[in-house]
Coordinates of C-alpha atoms in Angstrom, one line a residue:
M1 CA 135.9 -281.8 -177.6
A2 CA 137.1 -284.0 -180.5
E3 CA 139.1 -286.2 -178.2
R4 CA 136.1 -286.6 -176.0
G5 CA 134.0 -287.7 -178.9
T6 CA 136.7 -290.1 -180.0
W7 CA 136.5 -291.9 -176.6
L8 CA 132.7 -291.9 -176.2
K9 CA 132.1 -294.8 -178.6
P10 CA 134.7 -297.2 -177.2
V11 CA 133.7 -296.4 -173.6
F12 CA 130.1 -297.1 -174.5
W13 CA 130.9 -300.5 -176.1
Y14 CA 133.2 -301.4 -173.2
T15 CA 130.5 -300.6 -170.6
A16 CA 127.8 -302.3 -172.7
S17 CA 129.8 -305.5 -173.1
W18 CA 130.4 -305.8 -169.3
T19 CA 126.8 -305.0 -168.6
A20 CA 125.7 -307.8 -170.9
L21 CA 127.9 -310.2 -168.9
V22 CA 126.3 -308.9 -165.7
I23 CA 122.8 -309.6 -167.0
V24 CA 123.6 -313.0 -168.4
W25 CA 125.3 -314.2 -165.3
A26 CA 122.6 -312.8 -163.0
L27 CA 119.9 -314.7 -165.0
Q28 CA 121.9 -317.9 -164.6
I29 CA 122.5 -317.7 -160.8
A30 CA 119.1 -316.3 -159.8
P31 CA 117.3 -319.6 -159.9
D32 CA 120.0 -321.1 -157.6
L33 CA 119.4 -318.4 -155.0
S34 CA 115.6 -318.5 -155.0
H35 CA 115.4 -321.0 -152.1
D36 CA 117.8 -318.9 -150.0
S37 CA 116.4 -315.4 -150.5
R38 CA 113.1 -313.6 -150.7
I39 CA 114.6 -311.2 -153.3
P40 CA 116.7 -313.6 -155.5
W41 CA 116.7 -311.3 -158.5
A42 CA 118.0 -308.3 -156.7
H43 CA 120.6 -310.4 -154.9
A44 CA 121.7 -312.1 -158.1
F45 CA 122.1 -308.8 -159.9
A46 CA 124.0 -307.3 -156.9
L47 CA 126.5 -310.2 -156.9
S48 CA 126.8 -310.0 -160.7
I49 CA 127.5 -306.3 -160.7
I50 CA 130.2 -306.6 -158.1
N51 CA 131.7 -309.6 -159.8
F52 CA 132.0 -308.1 -163.3
Y53 CA 132.2 -304.4 -162.8
S54 CA 135.1 -304.9 -160.4
S55 CA 136.9 -306.7 -163.2
A56 CA 135.9 -304.1 -165.7
L57 CA 137.3 -301.3 -163.5
V58 CA 140.7 -302.8 -162.9
A59 CA 141.0 -303.9 -166.6
V60 CA 140.7 -300.3 -167.9
P61 CA 144.4 -299.4 -167.6
I62 CA 145.4 -302.6 -169.3
V63 CA 142.9 -302.1 -172.1
V64 CA 144.1 -298.5 -172.6
V65 CA 147.8 -299.4 -172.7
A66 CA 147.1 -302.4 -175.1
W67 CA 145.1 -300.2 -177.4
R68 CA 147.7 -297.4 -177.5
R69 CA 150.9 -299.5 -177.5
G70 CA 149.8 -302.8 -178.9
F71 CA 152.0 -305.9 -178.6
A72 CA 155.7 -305.6 -179.6
V73 CA 156.4 -308.9 -181.4
S74 CA 160.0 -307.8 -181.8
N75 CA 160.4 -307.8 -178.0
L76 CA 158.2 -310.9 -177.4
F77 CA 159.5 -311.9 -174.0
L78 CA 159.3 -308.3 -172.6
S79 CA 155.8 -307.8 -174.0
I80 CA 154.6 -311.1 -172.5
A81 CA 156.3 -310.3 -169.1
F82 CA 154.8 -306.8 -169.1
Y83 CA 151.2 -307.8 -169.7
A84 CA 151.4 -310.8 -167.5
A85 CA 152.7 -308.7 -164.6
A86 CA 150.0 -306.1 -165.3
I87 CA 147.2 -308.7 -165.4
A88 CA 148.5 -310.3 -162.2
F89 CA 148.6 -307.0 -160.4
A90 CA 145.1 -306.0 -161.7
S91 CA 143.7 -309.4 -160.6
V92 CA 145.0 -308.8 -157.0
V93 CA 143.5 -305.3 -157.0
R94 CA 140.2 -306.7 -158.2
F95 CA 140.0 -309.1 -155.3
V96 CA 140.9 -306.3 -152.9
I97 CA 137.8 -304.5 -154.2
F98 CA 135.6 -307.5 -154.7
V99 CA 135.9 -309.3 -151.3
P100 CA 134.7 -306.4 -149.0
L101 CA 131.8 -305.6 -151.4
L102 CA 130.9 -309.3 -151.5
G103 CA 130.4 -309.2 -147.7
V104 CA 128.2 -306.2 -147.9
V105 CA 125.7 -307.8 -150.2
G106 CA 125.7 -311.1 -148.3
G107 CA 127.9 -313.2 -150.5
T108 CA 130.1 -316.0 -149.4
H109 CA 132.5 -314.9 -146.6
Y110 CA 135.8 -316.0 -147.9
S111 CA 138.9 -314.1 -146.9
L112 CA 141.1 -312.3 -149.4
V113 CA 143.6 -315.0 -149.3
D114 CA 141.0 -317.7 -149.9
E115 CA 139.5 -315.8 -152.8
L116 CA 143.0 -315.4 -154.4
R117 CA 143.7 -319.1 -153.9
I118 CA 140.3 -320.2 -155.4
A119 CA 139.8 -317.8 -158.2
F120 CA 143.1 -316.1 -159.1
I121 CA 143.8 -318.3 -162.1
P122 CA 140.3 -318.0 -163.6
Q123 CA 140.5 -314.3 -163.1
F124 CA 144.0 -314.1 -164.7
L125 CA 142.9 -316.2 -167.7
G126 CA 139.7 -314.1 -168.1
M127 CA 141.7 -310.8 -168.2
A128 CA 144.3 -312.4 -170.6
T129 CA 141.4 -313.3 -172.9
L130 CA 140.2 -309.7 -172.7
L131 CA 143.7 -308.5 -173.6
A132 CA 143.8 -310.9 -176.6
V133 CA 140.5 -309.6 -177.9
V134 CA 141.6 -305.9 -177.5
L135 CA 144.9 -306.6 -179.3
A136 CA 143.0 -308.5 -182.1
I137 CA 140.6 -305.6 -182.6
R138 CA 143.4 -303.1 -182.6
S139 CA 145.3 -305.2 -185.2
V140 CA 142.3 -305.4 -187.5
K141 CA 141.6 -301.6 -187.1
L142 CA 145.2 -300.6 -187.8
S143 CA 145.3 -303.0 -190.9
S144 CA 142.1 -301.4 -192.2
E145 CA 143.4 -297.9 -191.6
L146 CA 146.6 -298.7 -193.3
S147 CA 144.9 -300.1 -196.3
S148 CA 142.6 -297.1 -196.5
A149 CA 145.5 -294.7 -196.2
R150 CA 147.4 -296.5 -198.8
L151 CA 144.4 -296.6 -201.2
A152 CA 143.8 -292.9 -200.6
A153 CA 147.4 -292.1 -201.4
L154 CA 147.2 -294.1 -204.6
Q155 CA 143.9 -292.5 -205.5
S156 CA 145.3 -289.0 -205.0
Q157 CA 148.0 -289.8 -207.5
I158 CA 145.5 -290.5 -210.3
Q159 CA 144.0 -287.1 -210.8
P160 CA 147.3 -285.1 -211.0
H161 CA 148.8 -287.7 -213.3
F162 CA 145.7 -287.8 -215.5
L163 CA 145.3 -284.0 -215.5
F164 CA 148.9 -283.2 -216.4
N165 CA 148.9 -285.7 -219.3
T166 CA 145.7 -284.3 -220.6
L167 CA 146.8 -280.7 -220.3
N168 CA 150.0 -281.6 -222.1
S169 CA 147.8 -282.9 -224.9
V170 CA 146.0 -279.5 -225.0
S171 CA 149.3 -277.7 -225.0
T172 CA 150.5 -279.7 -227.9
L173 CA 147.4 -279.1 -229.9
M174 CA 147.6 -275.3 -229.3
H175 CA 150.5 -275.1 -231.7
T176 CA 148.5 -276.7 -234.6
D177 CA 144.8 -276.1 -234.0
V178 CA 143.7 -273.4 -231.5
D179 CA 140.0 -274.0 -232.0
A180 CA 140.4 -277.8 -231.4
A181 CA 142.5 -277.0 -228.4
D182 CA 139.8 -274.7 -227.0
E183 CA 137.2 -277.4 -227.6
M184 CA 139.4 -280.0 -225.9
L185 CA 139.9 -277.7 -222.9
A186 CA 136.2 -277.3 -222.5
G187 CA 135.8 -281.1 -222.7
L188 CA 138.5 -281.5 -220.1
C189 CA 136.6 -279.2 -217.7
D190 CA 133.5 -281.4 -218.1
L191 CA 135.4 -284.5 -217.6
L192 CA 137.2 -283.2 -214.5
R193 CA 133.9 -282.1 -213.0
F194 CA 132.4 -285.6 -213.5
T195 CA 135.7 -287.2 -212.3
L196 CA 135.8 -285.2 -209.1
Q197 CA 132.2 -286.2 -208.3
T198 CA 132.9 -289.9 -208.7
S199 CA 136.3 -290.0 -207.2
K200 CA 134.9 -289.3 -203.7
R201 CA 133.2 -292.7 -203.9
P202 CA 135.2 -295.9 -203.2
A203 CA 133.5 -297.7 -206.1
I204 CA 131.2 -296.8 -209.0
P205 CA 129.2 -298.9 -211.4
L206 CA 131.2 -300.0 -214.4
G207 CA 128.7 -298.2 -216.6
E208 CA 129.7 -294.8 -215.0
E209 CA 133.4 -295.8 -215.4
L210 CA 132.7 -296.3 -219.1
T211 CA 131.1 -292.9 -219.3
I212 CA 134.3 -291.3 -217.8
L213 CA 136.4 -293.4 -220.3
G214 CA 134.1 -292.2 -223.2
Q215 CA 134.7 -288.5 -222.3
Y216 CA 138.5 -289.2 -222.2
V217 CA 138.4 -290.9 -225.5
E218 CA 136.5 -287.9 -227.0
L219 CA 139.3 -285.7 -225.8
M220 CA 142.0 -287.9 -227.4
K221 CA 140.0 -288.0 -230.7
R222 CA 140.3 -284.3 -230.8
R223 CA 144.0 -284.6 -230.3
F224 CA 144.4 -287.3 -232.9
P225 CA 141.6 -286.7 -235.4
G226 CA 140.7 -289.7 -237.5
K227 CA 143.5 -291.7 -235.9
L228 CA 141.7 -293.3 -232.9
D229 CA 138.9 -295.9 -233.0
V230 CA 137.6 -297.2 -229.6
R231 CA 134.9 -299.7 -229.3
V232 CA 133.2 -301.0 -226.1
D233 CA 131.2 -304.2 -225.7
V234 CA 129.9 -304.6 -222.1
T235 CA 126.6 -306.2 -221.2
A236 CA 124.0 -304.4 -219.1
E237 CA 124.5 -306.8 -216.3
L238 CA 128.2 -306.3 -216.1
R239 CA 127.8 -302.5 -216.3
E240 CA 126.4 -302.8 -212.7
L241 CA 129.7 -304.2 -211.4
P242 CA 131.3 -301.8 -208.9
V243 CA 134.8 -300.8 -209.8
P244 CA 137.3 -298.3 -208.4
P245 CA 137.0 -294.9 -210.1
L246 CA 139.4 -294.2 -213.0
M247 CA 140.4 -297.8 -213.3
L248 CA 140.0 -298.0 -217.1
Q249 CA 141.3 -294.7 -218.2
P250 CA 144.9 -295.5 -217.4
L251 CA 144.6 -298.7 -219.5
V252 CA 143.6 -296.7 -222.6
E253 CA 146.1 -293.9 -221.8
N254 CA 148.8 -296.6 -221.7
V255 CA 147.9 -297.7 -225.3
L256 CA 148.1 -294.1 -226.5
Q257 CA 151.5 -293.6 -224.9
H258 CA 153.1 -296.9 -225.8
A259 CA 151.2 -298.6 -228.6
R260 CA 149.8 -295.8 -230.8
N261 CA 150.6 -296.4 -234.5
E262 CA 153.3 -293.9 -235.4
S263 CA 152.9 -295.0 -239.1
G264 CA 149.7 -293.1 -239.5
D265 CA 147.4 -296.1 -239.2
V266 CA 144.3 -295.8 -237.1
T267 CA 144.9 -297.0 -233.5
K268 CA 142.1 -299.4 -232.7
I269 CA 141.2 -300.2 -229.2
L270 CA 138.5 -302.8 -228.3
L271 CA 137.2 -303.1 -224.8
W272 CA 135.0 -305.9 -223.7
A273 CA 134.1 -307.7 -220.5
E274 CA 133.1 -311.3 -219.6
R275 CA 132.3 -313.2 -216.5
I276 CA 134.4 -316.3 -215.8
G277 CA 133.3 -318.2 -212.8
R278 CA 133.5 -315.9 -209.8
S279 CA 135.5 -313.2 -211.6
V280 CA 134.9 -310.6 -214.3
V281 CA 137.6 -310.0 -216.8
V282 CA 137.8 -306.7 -218.6
H283 CA 139.9 -306.9 -221.8
V284 CA 141.5 -303.9 -223.5
A285 CA 143.1 -304.9 -226.8
D286 CA 145.0 -302.7 -229.3
N287 CA 146.6 -303.1 -232.7
G288 CA 149.8 -301.4 -231.7
S289 CA 153.4 -302.5 -231.9
G290 CA 153.1 -305.0 -229.0
F291 CA 155.5 -305.6 -226.2
R292 CA 158.8 -303.9 -226.0
A293 CA 162.0 -305.8 -226.0
N294 CA 162.0 -306.2 -222.3
G295 CA 158.5 -307.7 -222.4
T296 CA 156.7 -304.9 -220.6
R297 CA 155.3 -301.5 -221.2
D298 CA 154.2 -300.5 -217.7
G299 CA 153.9 -296.8 -217.1
I300 CA 152.9 -294.9 -214.0
G301 CA 149.2 -295.6 -214.7
L302 CA 149.5 -299.4 -214.9
Q303 CA 151.8 -299.5 -211.8
N304 CA 149.3 -297.4 -209.9
T305 CA 146.4 -299.5 -211.0
R306 CA 148.2 -302.7 -209.8
R307 CA 148.8 -301.1 -206.4
R308 CA 145.2 -300.0 -206.1
L309 CA 143.9 -303.5 -207.0
E310 CA 146.2 -305.0 -204.4
A311 CA 145.0 -302.5 -201.7
L312 CA 141.3 -303.1 -202.5
Y313 CA 141.1 -306.8 -203.3
G314 CA 144.4 -308.4 -202.3
S315 CA 145.0 -311.5 -204.4
G316 CA 141.4 -311.4 -205.6
A317 CA 142.1 -309.1 -208.5
S318 CA 144.9 -308.7 -211.0
L319 CA 146.2 -306.8 -214.0
A320 CA 148.1 -308.6 -216.7
L321 CA 149.4 -307.9 -220.2
R322 CA 149.8 -310.4 -223.0
A323 CA 150.7 -310.4 -226.6
A324 CA 147.7 -310.5 -229.0
A325 CA 147.7 -311.5 -232.7
R326 CA 148.5 -307.9 -233.4
G327 CA 149.3 -305.6 -230.6
T328 CA 148.8 -306.1 -226.9
E329 CA 145.9 -307.2 -224.7
V330 CA 145.4 -306.0 -221.1
L331 CA 143.4 -308.2 -218.8
L332 CA 141.8 -306.6 -215.7
T333 CA 140.4 -309.3 -213.4
L334 CA 137.9 -308.3 -210.7
P335 CA 136.0 -310.4 -208.2
Y336 CA 132.3 -310.8 -209.2
E337 CA 131.5 -311.0 -205.5
S338 CA 132.2 -307.3 -205.2
R339 CA 129.0 -306.7 -207.1
R340 CA 126.4 -304.9 -205.0

């Protein structure tokens, strides 16, 4: 039943496309037949149906094979030879069907050989064009499915990574302050509930993303009481910008893992956003120790974020780190056109 449902939609569009060609061609030739027939419209549609539906019928095997197997670029010569032979054979079969039916409805009485001589090349080129369209649609569909699958895989990595890190924080706090750990665990439940609701959507408003971030920050403040100061400055307009869920939390988590002040000073994080031309840049700056000796401090969170940006926006988005006057600044660039 599922397989039947899978094929219903493409069969419908395939039939509808050929039917549209039938109607358009019939409307074009009907005026030319009006002086030769008392029923030019019926005659025109009969000729058009035979003409296009015979092509549609013999093209079905080629379309099915092309959709399932595609075009092997690695074996370019063999692929071209295979499809050329298939189109040539289908074209001959089409004329075998077309010529007798044409005589039935009173069309021109050419022989099979004459029809092949006159119209074989246009028929061949028409079916080759159909093949190219099918292969192009298949390529776009596969590319879209690949991007979706890749993005889903990346998205699925976020929640376990985030959950394990936060539970590790609760575990650490259990040894020093049981009540605070209990409160932190309750806050984690609320955060996970909200996160699970939003993660099912491909994008959420930046305002909702900041709400998730705020809940995470509150959890971290319980773990590091009096040692964490996070400030957010984002305008109401930019809070409507759609962003992938859990895009900001890894940035703050990265600060706590790699840039938190071990000296006892308060770790300060400032997050703000600005529109620059057709892009929106989200800044996350800290007062930590800055870059490591190798010039980077990428963890799993930042690496995952970069892959998600690439899967979603291609070269239209980026994530960069740079040294600030004190500490490090992360710049998350998103296309403003993604705003809905």
